[in-house]
mmCIF file of C-alpha atoms (C1' of nucleotides) in Angstrom:
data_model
loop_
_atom_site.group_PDB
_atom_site.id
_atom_site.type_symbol
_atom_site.label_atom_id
_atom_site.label_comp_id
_atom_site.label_asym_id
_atom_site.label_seq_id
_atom_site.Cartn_x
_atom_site.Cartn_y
_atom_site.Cartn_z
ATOM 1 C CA UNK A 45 111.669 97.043 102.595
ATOM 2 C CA UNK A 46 108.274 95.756 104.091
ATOM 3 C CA UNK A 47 106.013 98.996 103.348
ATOM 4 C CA UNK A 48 102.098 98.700 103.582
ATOM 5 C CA UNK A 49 101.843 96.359 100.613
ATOM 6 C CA UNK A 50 104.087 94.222 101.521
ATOM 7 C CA UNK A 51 102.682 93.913 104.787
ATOM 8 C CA UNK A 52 99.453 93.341 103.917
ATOM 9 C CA UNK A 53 100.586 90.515 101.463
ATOM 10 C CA UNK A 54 102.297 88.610 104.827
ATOM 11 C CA UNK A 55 98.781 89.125 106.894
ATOM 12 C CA UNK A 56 96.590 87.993 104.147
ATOM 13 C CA UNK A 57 98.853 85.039 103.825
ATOM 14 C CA UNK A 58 98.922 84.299 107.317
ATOM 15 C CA UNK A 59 95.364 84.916 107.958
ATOM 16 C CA UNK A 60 93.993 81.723 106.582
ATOM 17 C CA UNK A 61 96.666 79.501 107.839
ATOM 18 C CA UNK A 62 96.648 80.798 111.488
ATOM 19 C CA UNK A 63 92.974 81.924 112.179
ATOM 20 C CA UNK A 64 91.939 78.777 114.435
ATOM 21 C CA UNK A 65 95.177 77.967 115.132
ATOM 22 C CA UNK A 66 96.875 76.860 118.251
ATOM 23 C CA UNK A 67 100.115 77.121 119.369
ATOM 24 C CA UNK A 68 101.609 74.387 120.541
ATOM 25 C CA UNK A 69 105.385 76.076 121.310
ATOM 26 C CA UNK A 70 107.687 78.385 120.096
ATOM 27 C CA UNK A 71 111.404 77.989 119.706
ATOM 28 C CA UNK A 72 113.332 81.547 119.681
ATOM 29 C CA UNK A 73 116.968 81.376 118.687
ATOM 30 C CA UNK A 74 118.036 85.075 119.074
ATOM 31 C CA UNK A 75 116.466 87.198 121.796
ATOM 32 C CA UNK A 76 117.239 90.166 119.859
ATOM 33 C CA UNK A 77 114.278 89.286 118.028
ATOM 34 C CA UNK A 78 112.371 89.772 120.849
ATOM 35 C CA UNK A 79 113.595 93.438 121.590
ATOM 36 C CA UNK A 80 109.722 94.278 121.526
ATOM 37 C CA UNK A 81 108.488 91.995 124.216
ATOM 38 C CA UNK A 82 108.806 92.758 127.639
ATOM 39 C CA UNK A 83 110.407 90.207 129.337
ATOM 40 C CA UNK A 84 112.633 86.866 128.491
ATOM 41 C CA UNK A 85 112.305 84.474 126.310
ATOM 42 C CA UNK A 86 110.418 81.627 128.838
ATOM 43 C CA UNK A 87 108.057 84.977 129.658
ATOM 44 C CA UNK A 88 107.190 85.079 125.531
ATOM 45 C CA UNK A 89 106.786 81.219 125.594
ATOM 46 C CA UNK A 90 104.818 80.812 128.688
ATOM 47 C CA UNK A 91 102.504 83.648 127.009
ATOM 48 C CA UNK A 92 101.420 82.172 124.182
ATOM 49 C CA UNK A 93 101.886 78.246 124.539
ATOM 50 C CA UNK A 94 98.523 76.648 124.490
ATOM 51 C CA UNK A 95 96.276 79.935 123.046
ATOM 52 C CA UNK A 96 94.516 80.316 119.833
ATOM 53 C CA UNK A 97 95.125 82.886 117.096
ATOM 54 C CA UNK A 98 91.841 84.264 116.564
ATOM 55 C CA UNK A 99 92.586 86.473 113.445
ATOM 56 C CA UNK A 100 95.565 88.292 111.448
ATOM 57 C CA UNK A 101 95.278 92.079 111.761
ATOM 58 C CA UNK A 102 97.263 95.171 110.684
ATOM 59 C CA UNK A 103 97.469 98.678 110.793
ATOM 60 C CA UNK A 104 100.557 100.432 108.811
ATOM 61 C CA UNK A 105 103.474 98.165 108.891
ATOM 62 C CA UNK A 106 102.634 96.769 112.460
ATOM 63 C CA UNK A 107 101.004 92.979 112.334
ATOM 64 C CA UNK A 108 99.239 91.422 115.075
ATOM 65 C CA UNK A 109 97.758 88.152 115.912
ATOM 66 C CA UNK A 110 94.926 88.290 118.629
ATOM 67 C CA UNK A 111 95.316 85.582 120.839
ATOM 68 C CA UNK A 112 92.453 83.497 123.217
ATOM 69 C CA UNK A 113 92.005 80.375 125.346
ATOM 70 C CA UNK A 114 90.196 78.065 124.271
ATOM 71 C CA UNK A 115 86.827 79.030 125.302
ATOM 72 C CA UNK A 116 87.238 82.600 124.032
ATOM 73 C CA UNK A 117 86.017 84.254 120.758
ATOM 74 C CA UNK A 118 87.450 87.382 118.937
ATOM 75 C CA UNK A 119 85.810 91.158 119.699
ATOM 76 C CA UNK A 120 87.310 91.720 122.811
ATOM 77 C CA UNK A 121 88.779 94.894 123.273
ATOM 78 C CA UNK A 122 91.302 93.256 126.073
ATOM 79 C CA UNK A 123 93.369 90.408 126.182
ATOM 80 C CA UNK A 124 96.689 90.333 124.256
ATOM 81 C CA UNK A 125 98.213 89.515 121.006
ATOM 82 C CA UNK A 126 101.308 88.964 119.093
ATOM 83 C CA UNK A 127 102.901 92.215 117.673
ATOM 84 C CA UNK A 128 104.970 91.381 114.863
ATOM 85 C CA UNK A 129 107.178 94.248 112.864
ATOM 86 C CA UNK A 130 109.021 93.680 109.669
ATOM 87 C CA UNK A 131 111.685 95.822 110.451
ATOM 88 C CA UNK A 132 114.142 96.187 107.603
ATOM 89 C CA UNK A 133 114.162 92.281 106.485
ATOM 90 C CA UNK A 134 112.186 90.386 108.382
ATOM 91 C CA UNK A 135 109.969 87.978 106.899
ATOM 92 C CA UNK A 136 106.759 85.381 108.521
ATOM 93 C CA UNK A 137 106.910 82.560 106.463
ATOM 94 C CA UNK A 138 105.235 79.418 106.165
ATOM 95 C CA UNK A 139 106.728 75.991 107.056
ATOM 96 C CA UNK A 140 105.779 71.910 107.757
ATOM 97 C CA UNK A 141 106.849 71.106 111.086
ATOM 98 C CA UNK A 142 110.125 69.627 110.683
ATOM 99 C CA UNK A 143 111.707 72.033 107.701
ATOM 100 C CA UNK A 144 114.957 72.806 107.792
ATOM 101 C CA UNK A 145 115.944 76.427 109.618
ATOM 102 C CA UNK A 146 115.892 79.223 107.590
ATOM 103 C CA UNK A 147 118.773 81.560 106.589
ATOM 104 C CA UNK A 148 118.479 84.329 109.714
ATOM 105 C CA UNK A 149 115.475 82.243 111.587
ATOM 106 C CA UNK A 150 114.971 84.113 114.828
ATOM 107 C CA UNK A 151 111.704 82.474 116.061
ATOM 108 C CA UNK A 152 109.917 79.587 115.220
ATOM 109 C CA UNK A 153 105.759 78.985 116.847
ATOM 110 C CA UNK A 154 104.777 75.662 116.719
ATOM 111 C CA UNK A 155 100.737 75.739 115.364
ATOM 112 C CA UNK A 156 97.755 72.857 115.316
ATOM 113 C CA UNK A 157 95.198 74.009 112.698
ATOM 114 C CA UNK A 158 91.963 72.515 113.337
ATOM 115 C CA UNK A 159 91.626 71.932 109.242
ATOM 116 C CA UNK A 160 94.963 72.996 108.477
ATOM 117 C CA UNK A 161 96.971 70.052 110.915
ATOM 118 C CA UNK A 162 100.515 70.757 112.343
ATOM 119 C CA UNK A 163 102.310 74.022 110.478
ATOM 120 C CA UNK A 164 105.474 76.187 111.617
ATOM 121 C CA UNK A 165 105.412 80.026 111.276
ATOM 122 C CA UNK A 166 109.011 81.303 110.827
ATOM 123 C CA UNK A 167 110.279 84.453 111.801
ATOM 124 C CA UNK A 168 113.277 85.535 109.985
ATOM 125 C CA UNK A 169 115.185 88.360 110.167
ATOM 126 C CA UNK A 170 118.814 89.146 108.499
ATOM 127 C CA UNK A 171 119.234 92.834 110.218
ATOM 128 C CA UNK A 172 117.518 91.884 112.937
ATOM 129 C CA UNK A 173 115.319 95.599 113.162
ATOM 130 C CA UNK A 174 112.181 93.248 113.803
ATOM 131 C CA UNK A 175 110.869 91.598 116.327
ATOM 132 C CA UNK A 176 108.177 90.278 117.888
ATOM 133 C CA UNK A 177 105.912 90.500 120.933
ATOM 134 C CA UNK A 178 103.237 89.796 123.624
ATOM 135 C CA UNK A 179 101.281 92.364 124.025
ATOM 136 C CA UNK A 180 97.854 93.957 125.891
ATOM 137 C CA UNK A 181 95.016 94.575 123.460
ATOM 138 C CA UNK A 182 93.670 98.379 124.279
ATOM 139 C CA UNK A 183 90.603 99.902 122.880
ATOM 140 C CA UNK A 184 90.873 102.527 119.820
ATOM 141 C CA UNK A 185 89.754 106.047 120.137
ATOM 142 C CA UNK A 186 87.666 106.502 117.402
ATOM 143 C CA UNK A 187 85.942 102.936 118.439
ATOM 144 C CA UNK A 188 86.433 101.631 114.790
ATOM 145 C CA UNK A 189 88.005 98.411 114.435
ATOM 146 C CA UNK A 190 91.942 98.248 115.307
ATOM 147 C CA UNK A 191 92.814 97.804 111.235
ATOM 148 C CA UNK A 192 92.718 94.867 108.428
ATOM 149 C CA UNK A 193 91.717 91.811 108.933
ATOM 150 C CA UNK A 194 89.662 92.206 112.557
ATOM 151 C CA UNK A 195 86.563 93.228 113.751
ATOM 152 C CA UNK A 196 87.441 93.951 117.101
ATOM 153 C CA UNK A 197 88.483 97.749 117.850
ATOM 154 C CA UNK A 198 91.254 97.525 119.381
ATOM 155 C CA UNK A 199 94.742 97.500 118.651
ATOM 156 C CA UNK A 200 98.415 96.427 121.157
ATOM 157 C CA UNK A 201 99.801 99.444 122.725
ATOM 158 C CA UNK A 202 102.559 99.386 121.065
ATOM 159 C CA UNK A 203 100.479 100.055 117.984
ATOM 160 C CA UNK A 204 98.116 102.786 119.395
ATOM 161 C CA UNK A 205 99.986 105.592 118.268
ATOM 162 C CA UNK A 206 100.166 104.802 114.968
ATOM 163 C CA UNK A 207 97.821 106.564 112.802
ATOM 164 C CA UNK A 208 95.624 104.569 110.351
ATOM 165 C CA UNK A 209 96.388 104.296 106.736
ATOM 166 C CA UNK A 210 95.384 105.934 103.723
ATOM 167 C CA UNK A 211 93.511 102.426 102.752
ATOM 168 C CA UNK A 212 91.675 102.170 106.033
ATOM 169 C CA UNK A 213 88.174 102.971 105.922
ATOM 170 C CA UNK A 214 88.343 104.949 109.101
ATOM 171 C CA UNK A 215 91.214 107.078 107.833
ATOM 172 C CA UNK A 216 90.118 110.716 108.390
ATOM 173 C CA UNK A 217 91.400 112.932 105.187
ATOM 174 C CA UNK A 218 90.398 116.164 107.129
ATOM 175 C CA UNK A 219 92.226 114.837 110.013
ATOM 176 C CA UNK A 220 95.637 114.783 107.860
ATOM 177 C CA UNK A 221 95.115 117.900 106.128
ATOM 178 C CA UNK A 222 94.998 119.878 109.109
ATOM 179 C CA UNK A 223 97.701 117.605 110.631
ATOM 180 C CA UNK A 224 99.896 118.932 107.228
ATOM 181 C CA UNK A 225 98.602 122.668 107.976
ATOM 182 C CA UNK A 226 100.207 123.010 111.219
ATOM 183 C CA UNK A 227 103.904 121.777 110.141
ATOM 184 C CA UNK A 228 106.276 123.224 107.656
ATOM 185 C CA UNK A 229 108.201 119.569 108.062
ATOM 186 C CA UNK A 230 109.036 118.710 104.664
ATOM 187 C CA UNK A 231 106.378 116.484 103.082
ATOM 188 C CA UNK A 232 108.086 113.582 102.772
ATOM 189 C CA UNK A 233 109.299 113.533 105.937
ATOM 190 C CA UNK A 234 105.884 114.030 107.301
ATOM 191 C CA UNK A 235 104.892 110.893 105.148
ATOM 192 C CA UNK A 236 107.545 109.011 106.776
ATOM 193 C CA UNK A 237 105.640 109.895 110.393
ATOM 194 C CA UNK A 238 103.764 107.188 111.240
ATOM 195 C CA UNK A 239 101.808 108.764 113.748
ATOM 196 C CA UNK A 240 100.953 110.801 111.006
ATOM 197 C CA UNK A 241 99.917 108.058 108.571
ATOM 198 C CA UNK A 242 100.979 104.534 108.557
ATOM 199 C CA UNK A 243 102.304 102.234 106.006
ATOM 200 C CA UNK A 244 104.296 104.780 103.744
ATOM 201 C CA UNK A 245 107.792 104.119 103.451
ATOM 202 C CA UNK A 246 110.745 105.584 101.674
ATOM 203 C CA UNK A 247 109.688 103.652 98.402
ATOM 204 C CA UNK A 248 106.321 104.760 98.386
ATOM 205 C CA UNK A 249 106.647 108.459 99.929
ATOM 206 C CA UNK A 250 109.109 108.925 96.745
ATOM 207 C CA UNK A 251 106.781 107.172 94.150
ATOM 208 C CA UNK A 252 103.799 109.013 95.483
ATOM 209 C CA UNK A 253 105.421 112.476 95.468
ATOM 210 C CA UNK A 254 106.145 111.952 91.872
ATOM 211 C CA UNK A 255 103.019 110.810 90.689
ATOM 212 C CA UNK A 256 101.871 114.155 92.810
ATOM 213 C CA UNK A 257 104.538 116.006 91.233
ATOM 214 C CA UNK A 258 105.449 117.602 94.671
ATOM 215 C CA UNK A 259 109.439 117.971 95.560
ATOM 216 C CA UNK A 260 109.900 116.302 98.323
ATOM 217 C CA UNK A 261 110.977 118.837 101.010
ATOM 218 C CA UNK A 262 108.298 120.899 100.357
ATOM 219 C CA UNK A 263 107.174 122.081 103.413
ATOM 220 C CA UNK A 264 104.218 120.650 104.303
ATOM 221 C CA UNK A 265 101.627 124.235 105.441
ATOM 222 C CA UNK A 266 102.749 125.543 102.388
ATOM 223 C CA UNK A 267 100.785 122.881 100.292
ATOM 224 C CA UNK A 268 97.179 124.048 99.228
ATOM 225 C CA UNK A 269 94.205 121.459 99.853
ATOM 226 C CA UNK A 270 94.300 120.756 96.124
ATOM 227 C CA UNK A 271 97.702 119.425 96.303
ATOM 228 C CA UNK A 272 97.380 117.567 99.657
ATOM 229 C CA UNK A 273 94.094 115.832 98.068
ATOM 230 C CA UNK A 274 96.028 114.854 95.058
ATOM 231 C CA UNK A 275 98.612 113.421 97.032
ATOM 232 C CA UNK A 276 96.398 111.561 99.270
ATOM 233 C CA UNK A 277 94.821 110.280 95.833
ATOM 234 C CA UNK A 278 98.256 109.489 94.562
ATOM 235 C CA UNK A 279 99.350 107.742 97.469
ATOM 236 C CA UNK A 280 95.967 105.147 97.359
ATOM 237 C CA UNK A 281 96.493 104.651 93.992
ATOM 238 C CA UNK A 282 100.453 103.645 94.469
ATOM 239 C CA UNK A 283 99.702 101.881 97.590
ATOM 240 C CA UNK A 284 96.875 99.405 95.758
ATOM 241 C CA UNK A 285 98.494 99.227 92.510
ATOM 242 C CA UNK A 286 101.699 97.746 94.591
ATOM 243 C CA UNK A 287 99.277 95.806 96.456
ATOM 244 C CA UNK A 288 97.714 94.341 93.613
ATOM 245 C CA UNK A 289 101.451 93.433 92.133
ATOM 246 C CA UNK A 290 102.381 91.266 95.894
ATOM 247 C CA UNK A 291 104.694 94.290 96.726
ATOM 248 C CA UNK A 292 108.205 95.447 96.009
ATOM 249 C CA UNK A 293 110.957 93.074 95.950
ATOM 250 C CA UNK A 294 114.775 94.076 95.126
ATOM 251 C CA UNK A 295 116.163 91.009 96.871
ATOM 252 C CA UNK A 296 115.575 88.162 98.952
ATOM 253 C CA UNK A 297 114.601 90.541 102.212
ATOM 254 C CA UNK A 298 110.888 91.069 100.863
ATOM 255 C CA UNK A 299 109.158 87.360 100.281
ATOM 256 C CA UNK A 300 105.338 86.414 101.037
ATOM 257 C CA UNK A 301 105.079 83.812 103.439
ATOM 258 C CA UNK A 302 105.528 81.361 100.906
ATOM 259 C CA UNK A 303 108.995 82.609 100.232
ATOM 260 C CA UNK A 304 107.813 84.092 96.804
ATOM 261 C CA UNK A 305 108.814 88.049 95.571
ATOM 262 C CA UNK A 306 106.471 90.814 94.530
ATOM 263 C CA UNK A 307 106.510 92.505 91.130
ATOM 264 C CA UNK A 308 105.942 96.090 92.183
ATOM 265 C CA UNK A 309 109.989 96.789 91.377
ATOM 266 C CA UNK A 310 109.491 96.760 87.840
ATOM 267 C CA UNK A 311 106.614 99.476 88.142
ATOM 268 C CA UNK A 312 108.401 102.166 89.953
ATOM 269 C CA UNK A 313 108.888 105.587 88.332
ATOM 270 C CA UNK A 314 110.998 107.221 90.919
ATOM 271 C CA UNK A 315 112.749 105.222 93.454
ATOM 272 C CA UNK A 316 115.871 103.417 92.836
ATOM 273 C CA UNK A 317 116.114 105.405 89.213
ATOM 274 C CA UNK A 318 118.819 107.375 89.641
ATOM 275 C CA UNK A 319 120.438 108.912 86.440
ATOM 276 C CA UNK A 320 117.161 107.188 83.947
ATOM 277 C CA UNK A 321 114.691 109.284 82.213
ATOM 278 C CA UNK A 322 111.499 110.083 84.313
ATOM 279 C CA UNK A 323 109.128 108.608 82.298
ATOM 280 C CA UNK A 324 107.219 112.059 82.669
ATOM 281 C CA UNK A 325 109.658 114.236 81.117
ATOM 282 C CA UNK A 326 112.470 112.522 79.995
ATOM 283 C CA UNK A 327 115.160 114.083 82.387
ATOM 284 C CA UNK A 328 117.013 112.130 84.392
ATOM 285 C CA UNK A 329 115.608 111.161 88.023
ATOM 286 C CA UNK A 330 118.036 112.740 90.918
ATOM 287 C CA UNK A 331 118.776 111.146 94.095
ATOM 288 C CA UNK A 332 119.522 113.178 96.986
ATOM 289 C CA UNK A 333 120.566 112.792 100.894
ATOM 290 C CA UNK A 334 117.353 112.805 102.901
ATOM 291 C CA UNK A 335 117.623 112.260 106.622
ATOM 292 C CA UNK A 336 120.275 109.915 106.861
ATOM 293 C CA UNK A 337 118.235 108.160 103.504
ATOM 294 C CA UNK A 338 117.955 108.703 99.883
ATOM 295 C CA UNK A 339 115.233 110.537 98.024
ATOM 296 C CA UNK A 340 114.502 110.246 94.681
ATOM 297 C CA UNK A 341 112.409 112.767 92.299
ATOM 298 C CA UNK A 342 112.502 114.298 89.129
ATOM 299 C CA UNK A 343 113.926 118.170 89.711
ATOM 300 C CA UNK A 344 111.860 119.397 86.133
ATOM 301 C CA UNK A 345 108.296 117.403 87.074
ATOM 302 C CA UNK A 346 108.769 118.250 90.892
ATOM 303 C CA UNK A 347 110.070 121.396 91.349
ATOM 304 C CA UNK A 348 110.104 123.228 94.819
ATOM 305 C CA UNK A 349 108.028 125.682 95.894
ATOM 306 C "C1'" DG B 203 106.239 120.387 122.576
ATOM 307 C "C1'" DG B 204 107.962 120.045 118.027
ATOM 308 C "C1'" DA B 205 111.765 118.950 115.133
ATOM 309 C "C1'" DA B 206 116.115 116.891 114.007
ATOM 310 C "C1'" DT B 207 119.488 113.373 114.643
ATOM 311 C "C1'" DA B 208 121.936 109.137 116.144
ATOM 312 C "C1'" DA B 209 121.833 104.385 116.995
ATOM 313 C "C1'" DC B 210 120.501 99.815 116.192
ATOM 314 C "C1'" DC B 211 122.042 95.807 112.462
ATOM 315 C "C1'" DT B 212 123.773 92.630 108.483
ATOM 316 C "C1'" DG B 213 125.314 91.615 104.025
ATOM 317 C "C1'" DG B 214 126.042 93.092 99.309
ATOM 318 C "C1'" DA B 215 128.523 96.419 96.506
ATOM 319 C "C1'" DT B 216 132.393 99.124 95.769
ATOM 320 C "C1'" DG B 217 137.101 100.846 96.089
ATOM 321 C "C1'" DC B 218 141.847 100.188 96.943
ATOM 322 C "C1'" DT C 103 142.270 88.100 96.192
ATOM 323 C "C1'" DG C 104 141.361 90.201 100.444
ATOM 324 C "C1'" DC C 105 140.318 93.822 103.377
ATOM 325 C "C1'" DA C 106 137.981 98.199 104.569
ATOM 326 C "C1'" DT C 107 134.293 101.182 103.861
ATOM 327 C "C1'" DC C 108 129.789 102.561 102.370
ATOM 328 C "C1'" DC C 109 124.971 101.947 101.869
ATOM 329 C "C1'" DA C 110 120.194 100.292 102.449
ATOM 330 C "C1'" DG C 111 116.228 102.164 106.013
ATOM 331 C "C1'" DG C 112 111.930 101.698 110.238
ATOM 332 C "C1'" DT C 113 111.575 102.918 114.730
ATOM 333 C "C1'" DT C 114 112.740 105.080 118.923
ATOM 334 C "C1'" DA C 115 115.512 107.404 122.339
ATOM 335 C "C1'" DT C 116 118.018 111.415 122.802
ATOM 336 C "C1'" DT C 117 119.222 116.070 121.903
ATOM 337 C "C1'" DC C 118 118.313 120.666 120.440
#
DNA sequence: GGAATAACCTGGATGC
DNA sequence: TGCATCCAGGTTATTC
């Protein structure tokens, strides 16, 4: 399940391939894929055909590629861009013009890389939660730039709700501990609020809360600012350690945009361990309904309040 | 206004 | 073997 990581993996590939860019068409096969953008299909072609990608940016799980004419350079705070989201399974991949389709393609753009000549960037999407979309660039509050991988701050409107992420040099820890002293939310769901903080999913909300050794419906006031900065710390350190590995792959859904899988699986301590030891303690990790989704924990190391 | 829940969706796993 | 059901989960609209 694309999480911050695994995210950041797709921009980072995309970045150097599509920076400089322009796009020459774009083929969409399944509207649905396009649930984002308002408008038709033609509206999403006429809107990008013939403008150039100026950078690859993100902010949580959200991905967005600025767009200009031609005689245009990146640092605006208006203008528009394409919002991409991973949803469940989606995947940006890179292709030579001319591959065959992929298994689930949705959308195919059509680029001309100055260096880089002709190259396809596929979206594909099996459960078709994704989508992308044109969008209008806004300016960010705090006037720091809009996330990864761009200077300029701003960020689409669709995106300008979401809070920045733990890895973001403008995230404000003060700013989520009070955020967590006004709720008694459970923790993890609180994690999962991306206007909250971004980029945490269900894999790494359980693997953080482990590491933390907080149970995960712990309600969130009742935490003391010891706890809440070790979980902060936790969460960094599970986020860039997953980072570092290309992400967390169980299947086919989570690729780079060369089609290869991350090695993060084969690190986690909590999620997807159901019935093994925790390699804290030795008793077996629990899995339990969470909001119409699993959480897993260990009910000796993480033990409620 | 905050919190909780349902709906969206496909394919693999499981049970009968 | 084949069919039915369950499960995975990010976001958002709806309901409480």
């Amino acid at each position: 399940m694309p999480e911050l990581p695994e995210v950041e993996v797709v921009r980072a590939g995309l970045a150097p391939a599509v920076t400089g860019a322009t796009i020459l068409g774009v083929d969409v096969f399944d509207p649905r894929a396009l649930t984002r953008h308002v408008g038709d299909p033609a509206s999403f072609e006429a809107a990008v055909s013939g403008r150039r990608i100026v950078a690859a940016a993100r902010r949580g799980k959200f991905l967005w590629l600025p767009l200009a004419d031609e005689d245009e350079d990146e640092g605006l705070a208006e203008g528009e861009a394409i919002v991409a989201h991973l949803g469940m399974s989606g995947q940006l991949l890179l292709r030579s013009p001319g591959a065959a389709a992929e298994r689930h393609e949705r959308i195919r753009l059509h680029l001309a890389h100055p260096v880089h000549g002709e190259l396809d960037v596929v979206f594909a999407d099996q459960r078709t939660f994704g989508s992308l979309a044109v969008d209008r660039l806004v300016a960010t509050l705090d006037g720091a730039p809009g996330g990864w991988g761009t200077h300029a701050a701003a960020t689409p409107s669709q995106v300008a709700h979401i809070a920045r992420d733990p890895l973001d040099p403008a995230f404000q820890d003060a700013r989520f501990r009070a955020r967590l002293s006004r709720t008694s939310s459970a923790i993890k769901r609180v994690l999962l609020d991306q206007t909250v903080v971004s980029g945490i999913g269900n894999i790494y909300a359980d693997e953080s809360l482990w590491a933390a050794r907080i149970h995960p419906e712990t309600p969130a006031s009742s935490l003391p600012t010891r706890a809440v900065n070790r979980l902060l710390e936790e969460v960094r350190i599970v986020l860039e350690r997953a980072l570092a590995e290309g992400g967390t792959s169980f299947d086919a859904q989570y690729v780079n945009v060369n089609g290869q899988a991350g090695y993060f699986a084969h690190s986690l301590r909590a999620y997807g361990r159901t019935g093994e030891p925790c390699p804290r303690c030795g008793r077996p990790i629990v899995r339990v309904s969470f909001t119409n989704r699993s959480s897993h924990y260990c009910a000796h190391c993480q033990r409620r309040r």
